[in-house]
Short mmCIF file of C-alpha atoms and ligand atoms in Angstrom, two decimals:
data_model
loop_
_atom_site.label_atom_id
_atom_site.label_comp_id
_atom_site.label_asym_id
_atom_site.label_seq_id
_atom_site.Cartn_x
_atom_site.Cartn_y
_atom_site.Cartn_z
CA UNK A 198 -11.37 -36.32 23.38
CA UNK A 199 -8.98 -33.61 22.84
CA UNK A 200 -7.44 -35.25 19.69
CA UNK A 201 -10.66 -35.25 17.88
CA UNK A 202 -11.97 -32.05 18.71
CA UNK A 203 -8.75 -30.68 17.67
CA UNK A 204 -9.04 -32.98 14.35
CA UNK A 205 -12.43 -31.66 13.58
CA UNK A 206 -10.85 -27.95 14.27
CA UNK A 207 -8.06 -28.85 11.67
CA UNK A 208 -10.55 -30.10 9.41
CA UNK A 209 -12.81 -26.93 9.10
CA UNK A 210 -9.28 -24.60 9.04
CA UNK A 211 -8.38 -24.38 5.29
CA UNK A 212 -5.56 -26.42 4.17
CA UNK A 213 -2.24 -23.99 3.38
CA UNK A 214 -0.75 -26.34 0.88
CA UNK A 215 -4.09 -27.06 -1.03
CA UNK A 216 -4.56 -22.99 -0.79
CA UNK A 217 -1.18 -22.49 -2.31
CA UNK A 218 -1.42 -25.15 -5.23
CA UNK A 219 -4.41 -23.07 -5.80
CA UNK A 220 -2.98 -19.34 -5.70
CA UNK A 221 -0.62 -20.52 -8.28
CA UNK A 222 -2.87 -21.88 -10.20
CA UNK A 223 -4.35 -18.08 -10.29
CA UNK A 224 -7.44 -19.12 -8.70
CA UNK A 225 -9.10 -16.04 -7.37
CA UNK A 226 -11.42 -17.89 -4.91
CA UNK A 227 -8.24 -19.45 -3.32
CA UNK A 228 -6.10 -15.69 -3.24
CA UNK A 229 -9.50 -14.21 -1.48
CA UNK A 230 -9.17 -16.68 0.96
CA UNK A 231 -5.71 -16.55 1.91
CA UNK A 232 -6.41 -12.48 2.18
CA UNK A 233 -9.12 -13.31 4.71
CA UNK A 234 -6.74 -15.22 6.60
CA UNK A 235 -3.92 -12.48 6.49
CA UNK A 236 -6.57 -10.07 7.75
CA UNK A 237 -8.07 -12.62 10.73
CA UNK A 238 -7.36 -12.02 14.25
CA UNK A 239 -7.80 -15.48 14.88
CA UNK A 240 -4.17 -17.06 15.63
CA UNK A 241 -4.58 -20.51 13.95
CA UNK A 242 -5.50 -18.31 10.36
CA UNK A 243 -2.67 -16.54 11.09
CA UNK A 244 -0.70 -19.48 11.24
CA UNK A 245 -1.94 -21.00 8.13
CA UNK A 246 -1.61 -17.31 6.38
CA UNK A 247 1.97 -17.33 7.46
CA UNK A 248 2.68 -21.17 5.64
CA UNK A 249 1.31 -19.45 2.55
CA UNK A 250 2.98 -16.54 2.74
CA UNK A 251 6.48 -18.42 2.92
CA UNK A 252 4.92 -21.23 0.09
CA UNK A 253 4.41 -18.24 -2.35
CA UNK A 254 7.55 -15.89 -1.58
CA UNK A 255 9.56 -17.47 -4.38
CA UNK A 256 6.51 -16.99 -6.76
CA UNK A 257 6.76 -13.25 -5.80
CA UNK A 258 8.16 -10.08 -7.47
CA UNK A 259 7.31 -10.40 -10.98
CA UNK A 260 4.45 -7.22 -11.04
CA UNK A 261 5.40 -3.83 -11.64
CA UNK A 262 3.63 -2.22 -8.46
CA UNK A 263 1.80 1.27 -8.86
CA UNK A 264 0.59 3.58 -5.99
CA UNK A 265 -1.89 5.61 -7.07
CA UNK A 266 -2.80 8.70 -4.29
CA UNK A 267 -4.90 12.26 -5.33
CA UNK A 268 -7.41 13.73 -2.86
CA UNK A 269 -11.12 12.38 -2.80
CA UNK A 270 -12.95 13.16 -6.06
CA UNK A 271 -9.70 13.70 -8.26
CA UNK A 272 -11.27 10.58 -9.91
CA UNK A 273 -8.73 7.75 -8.96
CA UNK A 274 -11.20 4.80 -9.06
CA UNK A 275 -12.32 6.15 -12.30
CA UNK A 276 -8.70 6.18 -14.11
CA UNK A 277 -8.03 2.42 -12.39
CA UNK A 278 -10.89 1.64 -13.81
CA UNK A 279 -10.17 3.04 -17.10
CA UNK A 280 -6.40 2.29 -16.84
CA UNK A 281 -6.74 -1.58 -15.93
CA UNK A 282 -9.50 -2.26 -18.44
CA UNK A 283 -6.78 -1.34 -20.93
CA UNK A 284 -4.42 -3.59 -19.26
CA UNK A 285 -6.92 -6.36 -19.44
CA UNK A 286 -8.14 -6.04 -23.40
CA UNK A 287 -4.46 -6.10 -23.81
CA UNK A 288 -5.27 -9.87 -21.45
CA UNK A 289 -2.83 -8.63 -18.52
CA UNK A 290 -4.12 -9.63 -15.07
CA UNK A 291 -4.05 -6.60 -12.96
CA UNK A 292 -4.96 -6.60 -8.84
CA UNK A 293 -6.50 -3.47 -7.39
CA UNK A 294 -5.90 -2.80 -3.35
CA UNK A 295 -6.10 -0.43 -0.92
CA UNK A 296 -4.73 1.29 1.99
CA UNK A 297 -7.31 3.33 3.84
CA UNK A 298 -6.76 4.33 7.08
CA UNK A 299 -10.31 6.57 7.21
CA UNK A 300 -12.16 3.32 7.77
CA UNK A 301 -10.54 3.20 10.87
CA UNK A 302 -10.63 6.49 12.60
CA UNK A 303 -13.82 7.61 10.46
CA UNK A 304 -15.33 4.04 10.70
CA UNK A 305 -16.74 5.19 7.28
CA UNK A 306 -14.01 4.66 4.66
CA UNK A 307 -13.12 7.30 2.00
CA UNK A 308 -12.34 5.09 -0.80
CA UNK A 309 -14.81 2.05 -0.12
CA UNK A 310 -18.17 3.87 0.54
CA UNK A 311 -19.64 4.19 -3.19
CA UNK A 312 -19.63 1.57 -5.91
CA UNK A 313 -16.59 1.60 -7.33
CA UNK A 314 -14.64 0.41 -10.76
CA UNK A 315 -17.56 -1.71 -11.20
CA UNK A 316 -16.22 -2.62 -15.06
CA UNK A 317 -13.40 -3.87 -13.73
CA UNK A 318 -14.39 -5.47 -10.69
CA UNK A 319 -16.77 -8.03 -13.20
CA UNK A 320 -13.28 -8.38 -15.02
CA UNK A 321 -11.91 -11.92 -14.98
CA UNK A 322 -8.71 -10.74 -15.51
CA UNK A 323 -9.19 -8.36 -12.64
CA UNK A 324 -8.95 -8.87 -8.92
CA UNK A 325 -10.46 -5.85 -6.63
CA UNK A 326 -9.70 -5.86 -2.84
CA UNK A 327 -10.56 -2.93 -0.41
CA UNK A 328 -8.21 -1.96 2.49
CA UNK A 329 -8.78 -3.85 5.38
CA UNK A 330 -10.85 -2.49 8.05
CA UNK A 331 -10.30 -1.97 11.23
CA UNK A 332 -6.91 -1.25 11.93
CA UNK A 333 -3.84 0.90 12.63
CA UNK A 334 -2.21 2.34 9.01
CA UNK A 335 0.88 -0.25 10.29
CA UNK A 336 -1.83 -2.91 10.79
CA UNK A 337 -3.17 -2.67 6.96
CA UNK A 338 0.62 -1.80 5.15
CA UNK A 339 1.86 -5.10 7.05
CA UNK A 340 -1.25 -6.75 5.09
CA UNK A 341 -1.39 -5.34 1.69
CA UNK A 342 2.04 -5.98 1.60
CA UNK A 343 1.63 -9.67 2.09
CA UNK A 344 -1.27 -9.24 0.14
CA UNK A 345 0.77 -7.78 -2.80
CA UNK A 346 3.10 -11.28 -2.25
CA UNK A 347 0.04 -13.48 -2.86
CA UNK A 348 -1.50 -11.61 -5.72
CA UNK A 349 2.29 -12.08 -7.44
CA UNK A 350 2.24 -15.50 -7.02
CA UNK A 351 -1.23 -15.83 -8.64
CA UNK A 352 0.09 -14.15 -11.37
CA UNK A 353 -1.09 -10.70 -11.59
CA UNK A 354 1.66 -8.83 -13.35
CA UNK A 355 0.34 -5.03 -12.39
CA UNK A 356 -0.41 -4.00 -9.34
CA UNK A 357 -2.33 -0.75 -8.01
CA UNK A 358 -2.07 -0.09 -4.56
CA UNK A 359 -4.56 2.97 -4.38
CA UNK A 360 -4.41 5.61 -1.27
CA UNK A 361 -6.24 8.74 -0.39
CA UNK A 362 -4.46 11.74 -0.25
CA UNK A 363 -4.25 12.50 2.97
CA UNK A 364 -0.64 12.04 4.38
CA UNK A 365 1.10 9.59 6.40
CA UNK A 366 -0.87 6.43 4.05
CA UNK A 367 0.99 8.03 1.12
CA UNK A 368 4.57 7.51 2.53
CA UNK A 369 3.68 3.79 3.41
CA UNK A 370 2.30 3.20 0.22
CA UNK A 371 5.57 4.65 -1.47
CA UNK A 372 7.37 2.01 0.52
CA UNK A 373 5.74 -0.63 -1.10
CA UNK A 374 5.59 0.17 -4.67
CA UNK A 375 8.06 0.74 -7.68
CA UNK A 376 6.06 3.38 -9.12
CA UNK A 377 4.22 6.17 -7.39
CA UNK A 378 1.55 8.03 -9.81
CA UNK A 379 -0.13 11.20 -8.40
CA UNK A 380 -3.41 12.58 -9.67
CA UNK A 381 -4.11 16.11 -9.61
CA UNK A 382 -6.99 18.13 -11.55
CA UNK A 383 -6.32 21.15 -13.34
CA UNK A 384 -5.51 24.25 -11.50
CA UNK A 385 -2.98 26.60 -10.51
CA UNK A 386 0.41 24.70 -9.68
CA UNK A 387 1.74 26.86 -7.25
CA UNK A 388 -0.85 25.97 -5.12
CA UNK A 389 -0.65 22.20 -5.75
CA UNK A 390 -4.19 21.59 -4.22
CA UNK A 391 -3.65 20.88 -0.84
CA UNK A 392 -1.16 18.49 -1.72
CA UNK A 393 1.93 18.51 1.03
CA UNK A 394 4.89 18.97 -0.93
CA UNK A 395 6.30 16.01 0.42
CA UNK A 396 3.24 13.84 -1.93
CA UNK A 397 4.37 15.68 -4.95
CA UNK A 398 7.95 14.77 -4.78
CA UNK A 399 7.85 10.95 -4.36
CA UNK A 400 5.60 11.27 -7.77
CA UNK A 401 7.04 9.33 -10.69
CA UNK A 402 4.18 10.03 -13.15
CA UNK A 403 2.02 12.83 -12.38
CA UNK A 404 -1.27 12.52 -14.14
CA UNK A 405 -4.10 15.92 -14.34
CA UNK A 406 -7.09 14.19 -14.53
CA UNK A 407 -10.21 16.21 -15.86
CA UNK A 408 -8.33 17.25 -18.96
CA UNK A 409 -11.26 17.80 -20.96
CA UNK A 410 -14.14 19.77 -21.74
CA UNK A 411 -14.04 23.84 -20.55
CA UNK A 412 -10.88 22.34 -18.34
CA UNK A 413 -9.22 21.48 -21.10
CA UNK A 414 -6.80 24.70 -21.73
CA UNK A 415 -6.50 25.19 -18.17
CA UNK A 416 -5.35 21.36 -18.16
CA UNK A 417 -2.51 22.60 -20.49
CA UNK A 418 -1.20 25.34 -18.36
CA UNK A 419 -1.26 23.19 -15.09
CA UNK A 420 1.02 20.71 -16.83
CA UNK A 421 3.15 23.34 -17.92
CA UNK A 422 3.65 24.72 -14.16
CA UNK A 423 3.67 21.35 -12.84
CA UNK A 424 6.62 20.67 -14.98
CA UNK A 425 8.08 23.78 -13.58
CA UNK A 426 7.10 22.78 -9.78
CA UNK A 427 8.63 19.78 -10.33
CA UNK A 428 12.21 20.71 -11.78
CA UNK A 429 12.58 22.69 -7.94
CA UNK A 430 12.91 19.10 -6.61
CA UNK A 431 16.44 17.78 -5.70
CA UNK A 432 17.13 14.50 -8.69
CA UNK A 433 15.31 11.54 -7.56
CA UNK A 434 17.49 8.44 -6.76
CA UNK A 435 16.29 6.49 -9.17
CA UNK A 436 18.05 9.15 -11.78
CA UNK A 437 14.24 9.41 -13.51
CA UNK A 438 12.54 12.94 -14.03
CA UNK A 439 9.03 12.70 -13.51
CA UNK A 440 6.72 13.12 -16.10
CA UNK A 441 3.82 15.31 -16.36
CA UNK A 442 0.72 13.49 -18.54
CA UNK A 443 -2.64 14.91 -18.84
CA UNK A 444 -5.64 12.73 -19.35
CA UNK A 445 -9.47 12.44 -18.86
CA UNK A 446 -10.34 9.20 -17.05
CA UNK A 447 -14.36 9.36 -18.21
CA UNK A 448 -13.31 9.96 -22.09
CA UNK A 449 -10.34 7.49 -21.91
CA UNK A 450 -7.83 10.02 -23.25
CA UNK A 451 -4.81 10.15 -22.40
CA UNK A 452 -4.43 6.46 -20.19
CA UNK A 453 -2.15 4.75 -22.76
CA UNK A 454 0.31 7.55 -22.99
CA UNK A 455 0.42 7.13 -19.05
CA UNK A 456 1.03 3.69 -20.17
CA UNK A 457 3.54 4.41 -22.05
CA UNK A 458 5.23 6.71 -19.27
CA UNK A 459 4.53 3.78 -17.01
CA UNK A 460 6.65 1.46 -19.59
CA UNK A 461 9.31 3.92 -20.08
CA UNK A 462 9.97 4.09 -16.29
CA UNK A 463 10.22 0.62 -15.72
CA UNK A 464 12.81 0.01 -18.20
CA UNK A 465 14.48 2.79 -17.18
CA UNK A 466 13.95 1.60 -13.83
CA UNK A 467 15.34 -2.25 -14.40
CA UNK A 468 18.09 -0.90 -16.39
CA UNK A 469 19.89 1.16 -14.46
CA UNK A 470 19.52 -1.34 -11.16
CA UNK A 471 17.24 0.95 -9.31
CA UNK A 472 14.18 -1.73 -8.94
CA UNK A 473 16.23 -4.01 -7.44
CA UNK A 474 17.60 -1.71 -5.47
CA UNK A 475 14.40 0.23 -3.69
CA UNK A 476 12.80 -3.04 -3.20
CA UNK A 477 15.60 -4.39 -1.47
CA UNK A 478 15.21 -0.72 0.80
CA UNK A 479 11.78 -1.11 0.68
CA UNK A 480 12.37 -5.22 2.16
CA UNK A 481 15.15 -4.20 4.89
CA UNK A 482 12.71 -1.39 6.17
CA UNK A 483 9.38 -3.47 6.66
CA UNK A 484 11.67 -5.84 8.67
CA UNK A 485 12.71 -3.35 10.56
CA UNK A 486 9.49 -1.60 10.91
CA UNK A 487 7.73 -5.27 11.98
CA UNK A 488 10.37 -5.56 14.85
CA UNK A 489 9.75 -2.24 16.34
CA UNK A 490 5.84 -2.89 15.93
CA UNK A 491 6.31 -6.37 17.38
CA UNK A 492 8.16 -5.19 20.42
CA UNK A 493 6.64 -2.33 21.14
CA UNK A 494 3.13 -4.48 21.48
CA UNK A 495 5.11 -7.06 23.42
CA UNK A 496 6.68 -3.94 25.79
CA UNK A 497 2.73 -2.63 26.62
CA UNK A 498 1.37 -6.29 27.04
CA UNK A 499 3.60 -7.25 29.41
CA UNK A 500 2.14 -7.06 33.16
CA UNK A 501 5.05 -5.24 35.11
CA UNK A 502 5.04 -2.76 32.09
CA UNK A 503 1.19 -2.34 32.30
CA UNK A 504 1.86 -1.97 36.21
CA UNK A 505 3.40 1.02 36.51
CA UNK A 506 3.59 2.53 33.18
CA UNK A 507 0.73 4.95 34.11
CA UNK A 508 2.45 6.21 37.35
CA UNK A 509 6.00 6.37 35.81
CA UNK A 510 4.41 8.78 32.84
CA UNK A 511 3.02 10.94 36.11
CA UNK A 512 5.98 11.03 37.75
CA UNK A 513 7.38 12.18 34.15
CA UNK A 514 4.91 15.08 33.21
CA UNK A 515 5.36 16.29 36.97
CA UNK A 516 9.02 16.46 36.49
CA UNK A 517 9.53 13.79 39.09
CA UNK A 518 11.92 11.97 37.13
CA UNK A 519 13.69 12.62 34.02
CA UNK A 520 12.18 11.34 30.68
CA UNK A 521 15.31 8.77 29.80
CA UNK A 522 15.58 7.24 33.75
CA UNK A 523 11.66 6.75 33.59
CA UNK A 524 12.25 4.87 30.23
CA UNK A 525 15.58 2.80 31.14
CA UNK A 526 13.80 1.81 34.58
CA UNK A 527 10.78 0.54 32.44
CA UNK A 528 12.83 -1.38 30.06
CA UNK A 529 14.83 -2.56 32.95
CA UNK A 530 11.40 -4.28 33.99
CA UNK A 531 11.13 -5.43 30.41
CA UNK A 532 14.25 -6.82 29.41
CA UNK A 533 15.33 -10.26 31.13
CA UNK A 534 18.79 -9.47 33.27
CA UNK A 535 21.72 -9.75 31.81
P1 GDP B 759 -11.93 9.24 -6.32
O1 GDP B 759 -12.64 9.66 -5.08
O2 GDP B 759 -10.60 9.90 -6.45
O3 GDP B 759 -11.83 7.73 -6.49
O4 GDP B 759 -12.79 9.79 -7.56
P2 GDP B 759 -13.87 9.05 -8.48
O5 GDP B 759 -13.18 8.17 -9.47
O6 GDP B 759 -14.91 8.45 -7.66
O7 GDP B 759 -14.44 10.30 -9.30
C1 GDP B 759 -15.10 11.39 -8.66
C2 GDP B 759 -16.02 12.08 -9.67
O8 GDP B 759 -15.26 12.66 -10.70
C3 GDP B 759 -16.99 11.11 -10.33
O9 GDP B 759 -18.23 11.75 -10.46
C4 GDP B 759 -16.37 10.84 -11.70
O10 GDP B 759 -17.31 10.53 -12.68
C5 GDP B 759 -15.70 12.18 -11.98
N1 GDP B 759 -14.53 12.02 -12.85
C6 GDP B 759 -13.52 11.12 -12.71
N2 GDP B 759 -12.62 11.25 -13.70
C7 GDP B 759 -13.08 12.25 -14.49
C8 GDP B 759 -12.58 12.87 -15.69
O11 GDP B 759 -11.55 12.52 -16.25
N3 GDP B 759 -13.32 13.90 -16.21
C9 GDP B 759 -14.46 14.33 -15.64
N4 GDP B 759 -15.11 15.34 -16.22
N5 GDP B 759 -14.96 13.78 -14.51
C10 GDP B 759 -14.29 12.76 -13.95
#
């Protein structure tokens, strides 16, 4: 009986080649699928998200990816919105994701709450994902970063991977993208808004948002001192100087000469080798990064670890035993001999 029950298990499990045949065809149904499966916990999705993953690798790397970070309220689902409708009367196909760690430790999420870019998200040309919920910020960057993968292979030639401005999701996000874009409002520069330094210089593009109405002259003067703030920074590796760009995401002014900021960088970008270059950085540290995740889980799952981790960590804070003998004795434990 086991070989039927496990036939009728296969036969409700999506097929991974018919899914991929699909995804290239640019079939949206098919890509929100295979993003369900990247998200389930369930091993034998897993498995099939894996086969697709490898299937559309070589139909990868052909979008420009964008992160696009500014606190809550500086109005970044409004300018995707804005900026991608462009993209799409222009009949580019343009993905929209997420990484939002709130949803986890808030279990309310900061960027999916309200109904958002809801132009855009009745765009056919458009495909809108939220971060997946539920998990650690390594947890979702592992995802949207296969999920980035897929999305390539469907054909979506401009990617936004959109973060909240609140810290550690911005430097995983600027591991994954070619172009970081950082939205500010206008204000006093010195003060950069409760924006950690760090934010500001990853920014390739930085965009003040707002520019218009009463904020409009202020808008000017923030640009200027942003410009200012930003010539501190040591040269960026990628030998570009970021631009400053003011624009108003609910009057639409201002997005295409972001666009055209966004152009210039890429060619500048391609050019001089630099592309290539961060994403093969940007490949070499997610492997990394996976193998430390993986085997740190593995270390805490495994039984003799789980034994006496808790009294070794005792003996530690009591100053028993010295911090590096506590940990070589554990890994001792872990490791097979040899
Ligand atoms: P997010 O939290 O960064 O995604 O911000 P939202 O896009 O949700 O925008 C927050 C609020 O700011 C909304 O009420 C928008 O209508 C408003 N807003 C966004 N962009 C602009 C803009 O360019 N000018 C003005 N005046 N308001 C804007």
């Amino acid at each position: 009986m086991s070989d039927a029950s496990s036939y009728n298990r296969s036969r409700i499990l999506p097929d991974a080649n018919e899914l991929v045949d699909n995804i290239l065809k640019g079939d949206r149904v098919a890509l929100g699928r295979a993003i369900t499966l990247i998200e389930s916990k369930r091993k034998e999705h897993q498995d099939i998200a894996e086969r697709v993953i490898d299937a559309c690798i070589p139909h990868s790397g052909n979008s420009l990816r964008i992160g696009i970070t500014g606190t809550p309220g500086v109005g970044k689902s409004t300018f995707i919105e804005a900026m991608g409708s462009l993209l799409t009367k222009d009949g580019k196909k343009v993905a929209v994701l997420a990484i939002d760690p709130s949803s986890q430790i808030s279990k309310g999420s900061i960027l999916g709450d309200k109904t958002r870019m809801e132009q855009l998200s009745r765009d056919p040309l458009a495909f809108i994902r939220p971060s997946p919920a539920g998990e650690s910020l390594g947890g979702v960057a592992r995802k949207t970063r296969e999920t980035i993968i897929l999305c390539e292979a469907a054909g979506y030639e401009h990617v936004f991977i959109e973060t909240v401005g609140v810290g550690q999701s911005e430097i995983t996000v600027h591991s994954m993208v070619d172009l970081f874009l950082l939205l500010l409002i206008p204000g006093a520069g010195d003060e950069l808004q409760g924006i950690k330094r760090g934010i500001v210089e990853m920014a390739d593009i930085v965009a003040v948002n707002k520019s218009d109405g009463e904020r409009l002259e202020l808008a000017k003067k923030s640009k200027r001192a942003y410009i200012n703030a930003l010539h501190l920074f040591p040269p960026k590796e990628s030998d570009w100087t970021p631009k400053v760009e003011l624009c108003s995401a609910t009057d639409k002014t201002g997005i295409e000469e972001i666009w055209t900021a966004v152009g210039d960088f890429q060619s500048h970008v391609i050019e001089n080798g630099w592309l290539q270059e961060n994403r093969k950085r940007q490949a070499k540290f997610w492997f990394m990064e996976t193998i430390k995740d993986s085997l740190f889980s593995s270390f805490f799952q495994n039984p003799a670890i789980q034994a006496t981790f808790h009294t070794m960590e005792e003996q530690v804070l009591e100053s028993q035993i010295s911090p590096f003998k506590a940990a070589h004795d554990l890994l001792k434990k872990f490791l097979p001999e040899g």
